[in-house]
mmCIF file of C-alpha atoms in Angstrom:
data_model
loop_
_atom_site.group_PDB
_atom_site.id
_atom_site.type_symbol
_atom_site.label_atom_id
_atom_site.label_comp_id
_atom_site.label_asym_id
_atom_site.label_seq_id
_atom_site.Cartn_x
_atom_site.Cartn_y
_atom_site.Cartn_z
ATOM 1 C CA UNK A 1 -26.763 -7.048 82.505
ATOM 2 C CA UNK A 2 -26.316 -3.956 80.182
ATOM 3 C CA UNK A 3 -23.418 -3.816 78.429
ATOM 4 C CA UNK A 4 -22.197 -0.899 75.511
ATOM 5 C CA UNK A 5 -20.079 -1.910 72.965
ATOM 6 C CA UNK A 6 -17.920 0.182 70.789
ATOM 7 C CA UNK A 7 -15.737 -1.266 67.931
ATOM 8 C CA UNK A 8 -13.492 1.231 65.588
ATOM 9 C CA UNK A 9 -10.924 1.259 63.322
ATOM 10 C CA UNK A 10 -7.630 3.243 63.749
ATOM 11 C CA UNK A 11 -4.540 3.998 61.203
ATOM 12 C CA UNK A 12 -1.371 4.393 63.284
ATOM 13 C CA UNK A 13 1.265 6.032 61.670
ATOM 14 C CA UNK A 14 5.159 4.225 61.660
ATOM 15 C CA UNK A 15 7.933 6.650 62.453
ATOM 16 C CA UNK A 16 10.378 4.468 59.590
ATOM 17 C CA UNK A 17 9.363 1.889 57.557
ATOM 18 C CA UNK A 18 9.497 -1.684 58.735
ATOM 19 C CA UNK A 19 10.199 -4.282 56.454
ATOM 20 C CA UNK A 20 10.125 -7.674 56.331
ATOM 21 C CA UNK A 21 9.924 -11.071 53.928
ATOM 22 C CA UNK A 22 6.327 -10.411 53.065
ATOM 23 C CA UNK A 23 6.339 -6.501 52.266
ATOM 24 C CA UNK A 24 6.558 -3.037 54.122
ATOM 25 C CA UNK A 25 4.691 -1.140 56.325
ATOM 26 C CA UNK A 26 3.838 2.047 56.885
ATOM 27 C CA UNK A 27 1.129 2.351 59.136
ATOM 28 C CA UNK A 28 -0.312 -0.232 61.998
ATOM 29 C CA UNK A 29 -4.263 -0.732 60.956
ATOM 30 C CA UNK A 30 -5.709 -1.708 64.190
ATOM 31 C CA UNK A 31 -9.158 -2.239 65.657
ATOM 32 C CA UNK A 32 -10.008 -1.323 69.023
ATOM 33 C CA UNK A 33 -13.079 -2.383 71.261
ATOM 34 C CA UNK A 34 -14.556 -0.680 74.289
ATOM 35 C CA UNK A 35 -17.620 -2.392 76.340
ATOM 36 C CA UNK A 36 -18.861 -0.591 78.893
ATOM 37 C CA UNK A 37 -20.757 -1.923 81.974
ATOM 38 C CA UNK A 38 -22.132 0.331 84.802
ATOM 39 C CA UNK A 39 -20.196 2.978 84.165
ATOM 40 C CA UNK A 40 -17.067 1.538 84.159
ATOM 41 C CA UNK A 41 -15.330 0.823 80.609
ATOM 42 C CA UNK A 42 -12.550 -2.120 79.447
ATOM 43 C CA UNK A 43 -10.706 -1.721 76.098
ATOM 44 C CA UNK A 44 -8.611 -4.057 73.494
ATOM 45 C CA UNK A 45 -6.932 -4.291 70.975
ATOM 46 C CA UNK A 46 -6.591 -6.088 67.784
ATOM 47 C CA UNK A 47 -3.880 -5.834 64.712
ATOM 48 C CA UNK A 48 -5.562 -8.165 61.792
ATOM 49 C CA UNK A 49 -3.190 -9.735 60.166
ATOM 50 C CA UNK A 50 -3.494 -10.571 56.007
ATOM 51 C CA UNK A 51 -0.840 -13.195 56.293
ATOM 52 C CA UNK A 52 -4.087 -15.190 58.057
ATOM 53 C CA UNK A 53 -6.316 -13.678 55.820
ATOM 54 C CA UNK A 54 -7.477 -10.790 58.158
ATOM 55 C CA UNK A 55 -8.258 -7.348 57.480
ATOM 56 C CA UNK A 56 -9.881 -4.645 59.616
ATOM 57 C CA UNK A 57 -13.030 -4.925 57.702
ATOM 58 C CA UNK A 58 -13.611 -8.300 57.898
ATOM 59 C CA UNK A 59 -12.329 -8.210 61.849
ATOM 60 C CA UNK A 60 -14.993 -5.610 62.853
ATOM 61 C CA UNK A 61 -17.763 -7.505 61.089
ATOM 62 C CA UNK A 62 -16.367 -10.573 62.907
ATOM 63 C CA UNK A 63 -16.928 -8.174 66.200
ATOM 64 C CA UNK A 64 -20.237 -6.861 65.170
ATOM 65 C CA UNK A 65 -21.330 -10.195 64.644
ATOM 66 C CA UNK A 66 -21.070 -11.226 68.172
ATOM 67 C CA UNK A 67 -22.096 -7.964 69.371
ATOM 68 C CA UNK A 68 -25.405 -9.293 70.522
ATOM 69 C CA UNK A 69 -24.077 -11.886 73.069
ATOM 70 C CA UNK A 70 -21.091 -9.332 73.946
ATOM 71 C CA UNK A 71 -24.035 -6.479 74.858
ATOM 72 C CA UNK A 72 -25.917 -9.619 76.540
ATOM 73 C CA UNK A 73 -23.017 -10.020 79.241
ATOM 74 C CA UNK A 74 -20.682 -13.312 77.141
ATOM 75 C CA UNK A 75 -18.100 -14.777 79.307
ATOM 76 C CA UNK A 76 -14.518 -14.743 78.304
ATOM 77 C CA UNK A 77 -14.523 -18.835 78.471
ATOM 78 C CA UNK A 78 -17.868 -18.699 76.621
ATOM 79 C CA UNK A 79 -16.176 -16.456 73.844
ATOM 80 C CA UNK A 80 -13.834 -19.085 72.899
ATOM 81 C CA UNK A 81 -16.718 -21.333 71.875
ATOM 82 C CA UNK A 82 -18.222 -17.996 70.194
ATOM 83 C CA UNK A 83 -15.438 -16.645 68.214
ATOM 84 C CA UNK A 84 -12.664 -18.233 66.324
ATOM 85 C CA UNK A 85 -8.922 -17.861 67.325
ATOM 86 C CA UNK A 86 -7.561 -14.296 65.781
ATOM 87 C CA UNK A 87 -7.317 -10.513 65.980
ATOM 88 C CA UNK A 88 -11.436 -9.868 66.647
ATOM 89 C CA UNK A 89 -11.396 -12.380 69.378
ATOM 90 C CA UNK A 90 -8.370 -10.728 71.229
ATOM 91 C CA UNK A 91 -9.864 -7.346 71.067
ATOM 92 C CA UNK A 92 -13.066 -8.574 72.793
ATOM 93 C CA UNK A 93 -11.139 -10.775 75.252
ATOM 94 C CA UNK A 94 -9.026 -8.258 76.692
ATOM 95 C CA UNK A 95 -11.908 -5.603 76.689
ATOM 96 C CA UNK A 96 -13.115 -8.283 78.804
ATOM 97 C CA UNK A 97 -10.108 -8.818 81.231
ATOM 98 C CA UNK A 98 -10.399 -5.034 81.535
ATOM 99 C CA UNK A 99 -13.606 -4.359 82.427
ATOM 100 C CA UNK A 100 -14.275 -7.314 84.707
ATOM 101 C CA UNK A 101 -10.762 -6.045 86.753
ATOM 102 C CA UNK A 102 -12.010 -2.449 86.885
ATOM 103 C CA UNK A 103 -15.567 -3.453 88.152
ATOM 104 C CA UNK A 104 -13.664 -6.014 90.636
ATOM 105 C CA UNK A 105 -11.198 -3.357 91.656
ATOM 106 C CA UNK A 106 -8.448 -5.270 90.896
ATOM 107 C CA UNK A 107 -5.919 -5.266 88.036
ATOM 108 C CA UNK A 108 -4.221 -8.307 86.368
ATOM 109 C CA UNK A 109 -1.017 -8.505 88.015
ATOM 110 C CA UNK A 110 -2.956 -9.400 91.270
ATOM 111 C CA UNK A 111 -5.078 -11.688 89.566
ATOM 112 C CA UNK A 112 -2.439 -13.725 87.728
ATOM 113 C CA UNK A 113 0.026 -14.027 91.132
ATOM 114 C CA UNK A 114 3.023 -11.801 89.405
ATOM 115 C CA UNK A 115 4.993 -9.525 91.145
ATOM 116 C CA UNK A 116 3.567 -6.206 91.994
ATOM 117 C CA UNK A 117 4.743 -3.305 90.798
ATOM 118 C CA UNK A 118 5.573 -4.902 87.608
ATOM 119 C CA UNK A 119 9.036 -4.797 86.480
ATOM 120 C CA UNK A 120 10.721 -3.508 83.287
ATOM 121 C CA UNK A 121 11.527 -6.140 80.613
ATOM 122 C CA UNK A 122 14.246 -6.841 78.078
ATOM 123 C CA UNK A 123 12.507 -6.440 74.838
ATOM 124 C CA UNK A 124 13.968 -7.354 71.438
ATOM 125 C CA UNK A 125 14.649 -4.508 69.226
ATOM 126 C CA UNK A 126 14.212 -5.038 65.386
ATOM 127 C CA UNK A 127 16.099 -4.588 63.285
ATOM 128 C CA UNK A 128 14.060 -4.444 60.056
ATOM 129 C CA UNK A 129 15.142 -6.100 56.646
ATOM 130 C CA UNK A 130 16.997 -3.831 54.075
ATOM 131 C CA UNK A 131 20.158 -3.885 52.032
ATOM 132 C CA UNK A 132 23.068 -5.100 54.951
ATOM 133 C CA UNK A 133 24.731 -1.623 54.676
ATOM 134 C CA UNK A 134 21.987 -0.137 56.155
ATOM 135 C CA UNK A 135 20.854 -3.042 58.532
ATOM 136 C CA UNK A 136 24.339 -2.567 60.049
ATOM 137 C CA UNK A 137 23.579 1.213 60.199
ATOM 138 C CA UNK A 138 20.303 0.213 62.109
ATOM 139 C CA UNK A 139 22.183 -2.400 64.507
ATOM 140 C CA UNK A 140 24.905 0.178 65.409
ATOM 141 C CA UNK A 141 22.392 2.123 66.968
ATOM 142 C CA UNK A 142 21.245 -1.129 69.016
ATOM 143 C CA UNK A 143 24.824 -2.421 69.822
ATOM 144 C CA UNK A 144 23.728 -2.006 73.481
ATOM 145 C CA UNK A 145 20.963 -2.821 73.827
ATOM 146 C CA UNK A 146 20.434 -6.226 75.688
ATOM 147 C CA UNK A 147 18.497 -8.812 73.063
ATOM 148 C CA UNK A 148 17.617 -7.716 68.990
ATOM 149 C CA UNK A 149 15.879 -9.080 66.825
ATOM 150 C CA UNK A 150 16.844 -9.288 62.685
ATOM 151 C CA UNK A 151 14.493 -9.472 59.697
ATOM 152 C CA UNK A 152 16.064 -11.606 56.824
ATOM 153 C CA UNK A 153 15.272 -13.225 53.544
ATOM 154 C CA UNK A 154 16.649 -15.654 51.239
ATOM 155 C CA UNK A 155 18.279 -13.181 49.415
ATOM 156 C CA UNK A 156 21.776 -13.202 51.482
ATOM 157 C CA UNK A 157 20.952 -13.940 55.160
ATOM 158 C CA UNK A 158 24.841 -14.725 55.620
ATOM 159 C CA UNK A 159 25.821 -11.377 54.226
ATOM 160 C CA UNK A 160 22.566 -9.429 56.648
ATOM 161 C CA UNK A 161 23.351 -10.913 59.477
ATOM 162 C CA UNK A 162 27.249 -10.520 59.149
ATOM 163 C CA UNK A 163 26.378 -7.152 58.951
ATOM 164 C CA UNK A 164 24.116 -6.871 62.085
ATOM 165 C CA UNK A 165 26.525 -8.841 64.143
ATOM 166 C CA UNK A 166 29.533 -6.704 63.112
ATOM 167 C CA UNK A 167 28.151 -3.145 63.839
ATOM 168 C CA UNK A 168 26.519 -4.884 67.041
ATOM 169 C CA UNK A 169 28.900 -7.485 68.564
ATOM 170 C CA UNK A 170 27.047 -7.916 71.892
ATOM 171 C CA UNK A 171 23.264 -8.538 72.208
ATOM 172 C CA UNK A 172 21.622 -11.953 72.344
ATOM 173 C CA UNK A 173 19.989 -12.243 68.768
ATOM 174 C CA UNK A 174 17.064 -13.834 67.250
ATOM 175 C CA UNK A 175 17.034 -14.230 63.593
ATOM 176 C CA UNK A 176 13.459 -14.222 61.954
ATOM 177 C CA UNK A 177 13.365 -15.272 58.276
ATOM 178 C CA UNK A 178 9.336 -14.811 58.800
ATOM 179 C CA UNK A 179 8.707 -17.873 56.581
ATOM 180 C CA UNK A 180 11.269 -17.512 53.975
ATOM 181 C CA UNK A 181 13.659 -19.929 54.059
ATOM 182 C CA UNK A 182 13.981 -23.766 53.514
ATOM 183 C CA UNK A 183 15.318 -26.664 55.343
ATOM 184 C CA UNK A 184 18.608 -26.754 53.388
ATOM 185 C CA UNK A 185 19.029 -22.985 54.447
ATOM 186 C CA UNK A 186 18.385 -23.675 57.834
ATOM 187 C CA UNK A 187 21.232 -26.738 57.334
ATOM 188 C CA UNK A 188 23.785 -24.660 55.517
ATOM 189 C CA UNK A 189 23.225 -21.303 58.021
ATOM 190 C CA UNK A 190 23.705 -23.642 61.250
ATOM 191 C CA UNK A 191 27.507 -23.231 60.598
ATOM 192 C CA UNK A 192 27.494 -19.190 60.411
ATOM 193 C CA UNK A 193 24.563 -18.945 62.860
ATOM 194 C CA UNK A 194 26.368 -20.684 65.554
ATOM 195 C CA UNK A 195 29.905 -18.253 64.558
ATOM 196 C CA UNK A 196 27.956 -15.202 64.835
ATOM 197 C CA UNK A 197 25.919 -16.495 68.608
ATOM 198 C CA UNK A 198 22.240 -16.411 67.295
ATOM 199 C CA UNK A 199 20.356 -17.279 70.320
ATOM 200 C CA UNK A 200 16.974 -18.249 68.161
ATOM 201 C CA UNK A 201 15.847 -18.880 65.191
ATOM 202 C CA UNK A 202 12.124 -17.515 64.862
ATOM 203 C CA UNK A 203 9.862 -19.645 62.077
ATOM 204 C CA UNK A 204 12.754 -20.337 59.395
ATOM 205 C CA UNK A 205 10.168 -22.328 57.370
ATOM 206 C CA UNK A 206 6.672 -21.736 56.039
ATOM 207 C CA UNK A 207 4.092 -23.662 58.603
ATOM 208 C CA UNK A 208 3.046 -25.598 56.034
ATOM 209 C CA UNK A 209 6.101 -26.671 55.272
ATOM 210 C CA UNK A 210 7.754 -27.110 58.901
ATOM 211 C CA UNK A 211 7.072 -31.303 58.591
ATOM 212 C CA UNK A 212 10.585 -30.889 57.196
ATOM 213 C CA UNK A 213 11.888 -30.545 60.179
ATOM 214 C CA UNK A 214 10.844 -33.841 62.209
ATOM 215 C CA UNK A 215 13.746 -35.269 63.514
ATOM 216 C CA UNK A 216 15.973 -32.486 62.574
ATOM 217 C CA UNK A 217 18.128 -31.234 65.213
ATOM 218 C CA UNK A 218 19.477 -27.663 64.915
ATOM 219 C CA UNK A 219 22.621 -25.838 66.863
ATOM 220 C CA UNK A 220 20.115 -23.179 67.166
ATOM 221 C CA UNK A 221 17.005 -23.300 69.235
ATOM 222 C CA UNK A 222 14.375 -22.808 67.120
ATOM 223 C CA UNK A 223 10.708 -21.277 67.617
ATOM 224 C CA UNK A 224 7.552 -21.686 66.165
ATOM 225 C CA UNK A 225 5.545 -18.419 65.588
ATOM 226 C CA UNK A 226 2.909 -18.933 62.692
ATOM 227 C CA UNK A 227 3.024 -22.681 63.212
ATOM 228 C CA UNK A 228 1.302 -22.039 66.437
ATOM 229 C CA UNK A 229 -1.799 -20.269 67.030
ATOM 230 C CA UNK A 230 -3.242 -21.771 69.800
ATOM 231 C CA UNK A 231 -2.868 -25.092 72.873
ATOM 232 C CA UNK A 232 -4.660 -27.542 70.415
ATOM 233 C CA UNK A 233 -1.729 -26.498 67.895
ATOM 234 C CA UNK A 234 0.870 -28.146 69.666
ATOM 235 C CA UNK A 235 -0.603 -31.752 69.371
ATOM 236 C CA UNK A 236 0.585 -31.706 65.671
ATOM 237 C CA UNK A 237 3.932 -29.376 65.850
ATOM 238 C CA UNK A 238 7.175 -31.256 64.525
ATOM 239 C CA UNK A 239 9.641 -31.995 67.028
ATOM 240 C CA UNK A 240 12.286 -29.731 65.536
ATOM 241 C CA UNK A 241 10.800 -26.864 67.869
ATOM 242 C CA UNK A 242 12.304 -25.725 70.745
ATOM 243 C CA UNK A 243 10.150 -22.609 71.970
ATOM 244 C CA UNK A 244 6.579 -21.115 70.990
ATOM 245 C CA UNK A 245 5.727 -17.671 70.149
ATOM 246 C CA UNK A 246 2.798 -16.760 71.633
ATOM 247 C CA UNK A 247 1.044 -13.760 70.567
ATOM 248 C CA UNK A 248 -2.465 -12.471 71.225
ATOM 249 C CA UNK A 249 -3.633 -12.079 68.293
ATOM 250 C CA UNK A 250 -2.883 -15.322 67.181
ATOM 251 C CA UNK A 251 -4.361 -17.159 70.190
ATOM 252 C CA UNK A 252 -7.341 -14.934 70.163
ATOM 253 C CA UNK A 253 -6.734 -13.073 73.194
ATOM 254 C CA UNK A 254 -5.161 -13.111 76.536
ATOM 255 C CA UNK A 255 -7.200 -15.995 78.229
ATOM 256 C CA UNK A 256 -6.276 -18.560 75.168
ATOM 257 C CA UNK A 257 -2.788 -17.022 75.576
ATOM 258 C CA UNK A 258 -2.207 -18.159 78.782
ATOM 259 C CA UNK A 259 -3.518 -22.023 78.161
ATOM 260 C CA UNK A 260 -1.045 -21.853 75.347
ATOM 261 C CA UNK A 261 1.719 -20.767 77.565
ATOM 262 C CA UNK A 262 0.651 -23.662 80.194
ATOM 263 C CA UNK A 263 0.099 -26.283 77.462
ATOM 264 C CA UNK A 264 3.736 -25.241 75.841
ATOM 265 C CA UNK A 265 5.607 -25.913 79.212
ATOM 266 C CA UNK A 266 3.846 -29.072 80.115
ATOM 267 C CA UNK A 267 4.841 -30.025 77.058
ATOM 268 C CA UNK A 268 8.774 -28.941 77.699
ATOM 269 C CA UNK A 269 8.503 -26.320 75.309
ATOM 270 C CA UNK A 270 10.088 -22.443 76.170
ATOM 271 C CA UNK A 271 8.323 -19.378 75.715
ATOM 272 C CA UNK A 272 8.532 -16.444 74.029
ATOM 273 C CA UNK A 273 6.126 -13.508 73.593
ATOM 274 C CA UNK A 274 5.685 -11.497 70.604
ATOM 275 C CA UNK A 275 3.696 -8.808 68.924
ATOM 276 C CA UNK A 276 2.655 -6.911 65.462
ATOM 277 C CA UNK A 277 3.211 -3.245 65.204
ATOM 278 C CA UNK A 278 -0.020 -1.662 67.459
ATOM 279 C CA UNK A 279 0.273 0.788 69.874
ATOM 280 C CA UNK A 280 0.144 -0.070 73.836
ATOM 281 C CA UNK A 281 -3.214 -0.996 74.151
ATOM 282 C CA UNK A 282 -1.508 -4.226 72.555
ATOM 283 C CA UNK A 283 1.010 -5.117 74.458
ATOM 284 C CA UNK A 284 -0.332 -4.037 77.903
ATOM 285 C CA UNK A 285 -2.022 -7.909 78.126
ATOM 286 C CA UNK A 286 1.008 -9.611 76.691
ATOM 287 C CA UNK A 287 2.782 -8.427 79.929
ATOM 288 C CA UNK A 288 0.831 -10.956 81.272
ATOM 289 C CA UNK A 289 2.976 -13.300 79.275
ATOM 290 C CA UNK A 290 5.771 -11.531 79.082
ATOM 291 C CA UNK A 291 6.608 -11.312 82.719
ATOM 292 C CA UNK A 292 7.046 -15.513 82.836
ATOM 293 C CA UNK A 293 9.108 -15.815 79.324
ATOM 294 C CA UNK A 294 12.412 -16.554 78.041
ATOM 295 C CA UNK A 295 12.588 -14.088 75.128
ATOM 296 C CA UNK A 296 10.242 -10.931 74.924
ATOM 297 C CA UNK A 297 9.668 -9.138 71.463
ATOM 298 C CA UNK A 298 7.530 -6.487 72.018
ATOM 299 C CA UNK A 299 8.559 -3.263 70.580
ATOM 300 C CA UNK A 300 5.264 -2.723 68.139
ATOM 301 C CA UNK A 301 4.809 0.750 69.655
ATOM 302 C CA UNK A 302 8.003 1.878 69.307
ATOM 303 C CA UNK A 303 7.627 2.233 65.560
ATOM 304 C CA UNK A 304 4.742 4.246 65.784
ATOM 305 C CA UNK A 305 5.112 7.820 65.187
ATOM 306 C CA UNK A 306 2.622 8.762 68.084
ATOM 307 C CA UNK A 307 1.750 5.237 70.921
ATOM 308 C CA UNK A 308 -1.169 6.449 73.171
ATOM 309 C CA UNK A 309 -1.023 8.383 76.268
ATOM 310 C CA UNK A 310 0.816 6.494 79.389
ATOM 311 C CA UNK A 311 1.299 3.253 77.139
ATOM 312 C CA UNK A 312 4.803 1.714 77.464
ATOM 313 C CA UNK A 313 8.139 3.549 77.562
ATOM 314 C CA UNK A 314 11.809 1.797 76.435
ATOM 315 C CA UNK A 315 15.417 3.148 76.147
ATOM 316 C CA UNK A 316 18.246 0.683 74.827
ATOM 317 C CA UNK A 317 16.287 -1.999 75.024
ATOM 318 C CA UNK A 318 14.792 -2.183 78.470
ATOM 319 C CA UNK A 319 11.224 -1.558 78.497
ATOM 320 C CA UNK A 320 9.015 -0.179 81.197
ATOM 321 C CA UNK A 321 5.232 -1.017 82.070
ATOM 322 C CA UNK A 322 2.320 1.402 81.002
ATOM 323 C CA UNK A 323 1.305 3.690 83.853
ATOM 324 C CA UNK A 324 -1.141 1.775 86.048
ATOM 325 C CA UNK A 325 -4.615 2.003 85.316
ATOM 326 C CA UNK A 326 -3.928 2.333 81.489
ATOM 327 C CA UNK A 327 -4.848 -1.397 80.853
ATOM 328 C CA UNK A 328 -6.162 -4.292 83.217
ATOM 329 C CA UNK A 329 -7.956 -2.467 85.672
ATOM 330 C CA UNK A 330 -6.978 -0.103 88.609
#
């Protein structure tokens, strides 16, 4: 077997800041990978990720590292022995998923039994942390859209999402404090979060701190997004979670993605499906997820000041698939 591989870096331009707990961003820094195999050529995508200690430098030498057994014709089960869990992994598996569906003629709805053409999903829309005067300027513009999603902090979540609720009285809501609170916030918000019909509360506490909520029993489901990386993950997550976030990079790609999303429902766990800010090449595998879960968050492109050419499309929340043939084979 003679494989090609080609691993880059790429600075994607946001169209408005998004903010969050940890910072602001600008720009999506993402790596893409293309391996090509008789003339035929499958592509991924990674977003590294510094709250895991990534970086697009130290994600491409990850990549190059393996570049010899990647060129030598690696497996996508024999990758997950060869690379870790995280954002170089997931570019090389769904290069992978890509290129073995375009040489097999097939694409990935066929080969994971969902329903052909693929339909438009309800995606969250964020709503990205500020001042509440202009998160409720942000929300207005959302108020009907289907499902959004709303950055907070510990600064005043009561007074943010008051705010978001009021301009946008009726989506379904997730509220993601992205680490940032603590268990007696997530006790003293149950009251207000219940008034104001949150339908999830996304990682309230940091990971290492989420022991805190054994036994506890919230109004609000709650999810677990960076306490959860991949299947082996859920033998030691606290009962006090409801649903798992699964996103790609996290798991390392699409093929650990869906044993997480198998392992999570054995378990009686929901699912959800989320994203960073990337462009399409991103979120075209986590359709493969996204198709089979309860809450969808994948708006990363829509930030972007320019996705790429026949990615994903969305108005007021609904979003649309990427033109066929774009990711996953024919």
């Amino acid at each position: 077997m003679n494989r090609t591989l080609t691993v880059a870096g790429e600075i994607l331009p946001l169209h408005t800041p998004f903010r969050i707990s940890r910072g602001v961003k600008t720009a999506a820094e993402v790596v893409t990978v293309a391996i090509a195999q008789d003339g035929i050529t499958g592509r991924g995508e990674c977003v590294p990720y510094p709250r895991y200690g990534e970086n697009a430098e130290s994600t491409i030498a990850a990549i190059e590292a393996a570049r010899g057994a990647i060129e030598r014709g690696v497996g996508r089960q024999d990758l997950l022995q060869l690379m870790p869990a995280g954002a170089a992994r997931n570019a090389v598996d769904c290069a992978l998923w890509d290129l073995e569906l375009r040489l097999a003629g097939s694409d990935f709805a066929a080969a994971l039994g969902l329903e052909r053409p693929l339909r438009p999903i309800v995606t969250a829309m964020t709503v990205s942390l500020d001042t509440p005067e202009r998160m409720a300027l942000a929300a207005a513009a959302l108020a009907d859209a289907p499902l959004v999603k709303v950055k907070v902090d510990r600064s005043d979540p009561a007074a943010q999402l008051r705010a978001v609720r009021a301009a946008a009285p009726k989506p379904k809501m997730i509220v993601d404090p992205n680490e940032s609170w603590t268990i007696s916030d997530v006790r003293d918000l149950q009251g207000l979060m219940t008034d104001l019909r949150i339908d999830l509360l996304e990682q309230p506490l940091p990971a290492d701190a989420d022991r805190d909520l054994i036994g506890f029993r919230s109004a609000i489901p709650i999810a677990a997004d960076e306490a959860v990386h991949v299947a082996a993950d859920l033998d030691s997550l606290p009962d006090g979670y409801d649903v798992v976030n699964i996103k790609l990079d996290k798991t390392g790609g699409l093929t650990a993605a869906l044993d997480l999303a198998q392992a999570a429902r054995a378990r009686g766990l929901d699912v959800m499906t989320g994203c960073m800010i990337s462009s399409s090449l991103s979120i075209a595998p986590a359709w493969a997820i996204a198709a089979t879960s309860s809450f969808v968050d994948l708006d990363g492109p829509l930030w972007l000041a320019e996705d790429r050419a026949g990615g994903v499309s969305a108005a007021n929340g609904i979003m649309a698939p990427p033109r066929p043939g774009f990711w996953g084979g024919i």
